[in-house]
Amino acid sequence: MGLLWPEKTQEAARHSLSEALRRLRGSLGSDRLRADGDAVLLSDIDMSVDALHFERLAAADADGALALYRGDFLDGFALGDAEPFDEWAGGLRRRLRQRAVELLITSGEQALARGAPAAAADLALRATQMDSLGAAPIGLLMRARGVGGDAAAALAAFHAYARRVEAELGEAPDRGLAALAGRLRQQGASTTAEIAAPPEPPFIGSSAAATAFRAAADALRGAGPEALVVMGAPGMGRSRLLGEIRKRAALAGASVATARALRSDQDAGWSTLRQLMRSGLAGAPGIVAAHPETVGVAAYFAPELAERVAPVAPRDVGHVAGALAALIAAASDEAPVAIFVDDADLADGASLEALHGALRILGPSRVAVFLSLAADTDTIPRELLALSADIGGAIPGAFVRLTPLESADLHELVSALVPGEKREDVDRLSRRLAMETGGSPFWTITLLRALQASQRMRSELLAWPPHSRTFEAPLPPGVPSSARLAAASRLALLAPRERAVVLAAAVSGSPDPALLAAVTGQSPSEIDGALAELERASLLAFTSDRYAFTAPLLATVIRTACVTSGERERIRARAIVALDVEDGNIESAVLAAELMAERGPSIETVRRAESAGRAALRGASGRAAARALRAAEQACPEGDEQSAALVDGLRQDLAALGRSAG
């Protein structure tokens, strides 16, 4: 009575309460309100109160709680003549709003940790709308946009926030936010020269990537792994993942040092350590506190330090390891230190051994070392093996292995790069990408970008592959040329024996060992050795009982863009001869017809293809028959009625088989 009718007498207030309860019982039912002495109880049977449900969910289901929060508690409702009620409602309104802001920030941090900066930015924007003067929401928004590659938008958000704080509070923005803005300006300046380059696609990947982001954040806080090893086959996104972690580390204020090892570095002593020194370690603010001899050893590898201290020639690897540990420790007292070595399996042994020794010496500190290396390779230097063996034991840390993109990942990637299109078109393109690329992020992005470049309008992009020919339609003409350089760089790393085998497999259309031996002239044992090396190089994969290209797109690019016309014809001719020997083998007959059709129109080829297609139909192999039909159509001479009749007959019988199967 005092809360709702403070201006009335006790008797009048009691009358008002009785009248209100009477009207409420008429609306809600007599069982909803129960009198208990001087108290009136509201029954919660079959009743849902979003504010109460929000508070229960907030502790266990942030997404569910945020879905309930569609506005402030009793937003816009007030009793002008009931000040105690308005004070109670206002206090609860502020408390629930602050809890929602906390949930938004927590969810945004989680989105950022799993590699979804766009989602994190959306959550941060909601938080800033509820708390326009809070440092935490604007800090999350700035980092999310910075990680997403839009430093300009991040800085614009900071400047708008600074104006609000000054206008409403008469204060300068938080110093941490100002420092973050400074780092974002540096990020924007470093990418100015890359404006002409195509924008990076969104980072979409496996749970391993999310694990890497979380481990990196923990390490830079001094609360998690000191070393993280990212493993994966070429094209799985190892370098991209390290780049994403490096971007986050820089925005977090870490001193960042990066080395990208090349094959030639293995024989160049201290080459990796020199890169680390010159790329940031020698310039870390905290090293001024290090012992002069420590800085002197560093100056031996970084000439720019020689202006401050005389270089000290290292006595041995142990001497370098001790100096490196002292240098890193001094730097980490000032700011977190993040060291990146990409393609560490190509780094020189001395640098790896010194880094290993430094990590063992270092005590608890804000230091994180990130290494990437090719998975399942037998060429890892012994120094890297020794370092890897200690990670997770003597050296706190973890391993993550990147795997091919799954169907949901591919669908998300296509939706992000070709937004606003029909789901059925995105589904079709995603399925074809899965088949062509084997889930390789590199080849997926290569193919998508090539498709975008080769089409005049975005809507035409999704015209490939066409309906009902998702897996059969040939690649658009512009794709092989755009991917040629990438495929050629992979081939350049192969020995002559392996190169000959992979070219034969691509042109002949089959990595069958017997066929490859016949085409290349190599012995079966040589073919087995070459196939093993190609599997280690992640060009081929062994599944069930046969080899296949890890990405069919790679075979297409090699066949169309990485061999000369003469080379292609010689391989093709030898393959046709070898396949002719295998009488009664439907797959061999179809493959021979396909190779013959590549030579151009020919009545003989049409007959061979039609015969192979009939054999496939008798074996109820519709896919093989469809391949034979396409070969016959390709080889059919214009105006030749006999060939056209053979093609048409095979087409009708294949359609009949499809109707029967349906």
CSV table of C-alpha atoms in Angstrom, one decimal, residues 1 5 58 64 77 85 103 139 185 264 334 388 409 442 458 466 474 486 531 559 565 580 594 639:
chain,number,residue,atom,x,y,z
A,1,MET,CA,0.0,0.0,0.0
A,5,TRP,CA,-0.5,4.6,-2.9
A,58,ALA,CA,22.1,-16.4,-17.4
A,64,GLY,CA,19.0,-18.6,-24.4
A,77,PHE,CA,6.6,1.9,-17.7
A,85,PHE,CA,8.1,1.6,-7.1
A,103,LEU,CA,26.6,-12.0,-21.3
A,139,GLY,CA,37.0,-2.7,-26.5
A,185,ARG,CA,46.4,2.5,-36.6
A,264,SER,CA,67.1,-23.2,-48.2
A,334,GLU,CA,57.0,-5.2,-20.3
A,388,SER,CA,58.0,-31.3,-30.1
A,409,ASP,CA,32.1,-25.5,-43.2
A,442,PHE,CA,43.4,-23.5,-50.2
A,458,ARG,CA,27.7,-12.6,-59.5
A,466,PRO,CA,24.0,-26.4,-63.5
A,474,PRO,CA,33.2,-29.3,-66.5
A,486,ALA,CA,49.7,-22.8,-57.2
A,531,LEU,CA,53.3,-43.0,-54.7
A,559,ARG,CA,46.3,-31.9,-66.8
A,565,SER,CA,50.5,-30.4,-75.5
A,580,ASP,CA,43.4,-51.7,-74.3
A,594,GLU,CA,37.6,-40.6,-72.4
A,639,GLY,CA,26.9,-34.0,-89.2
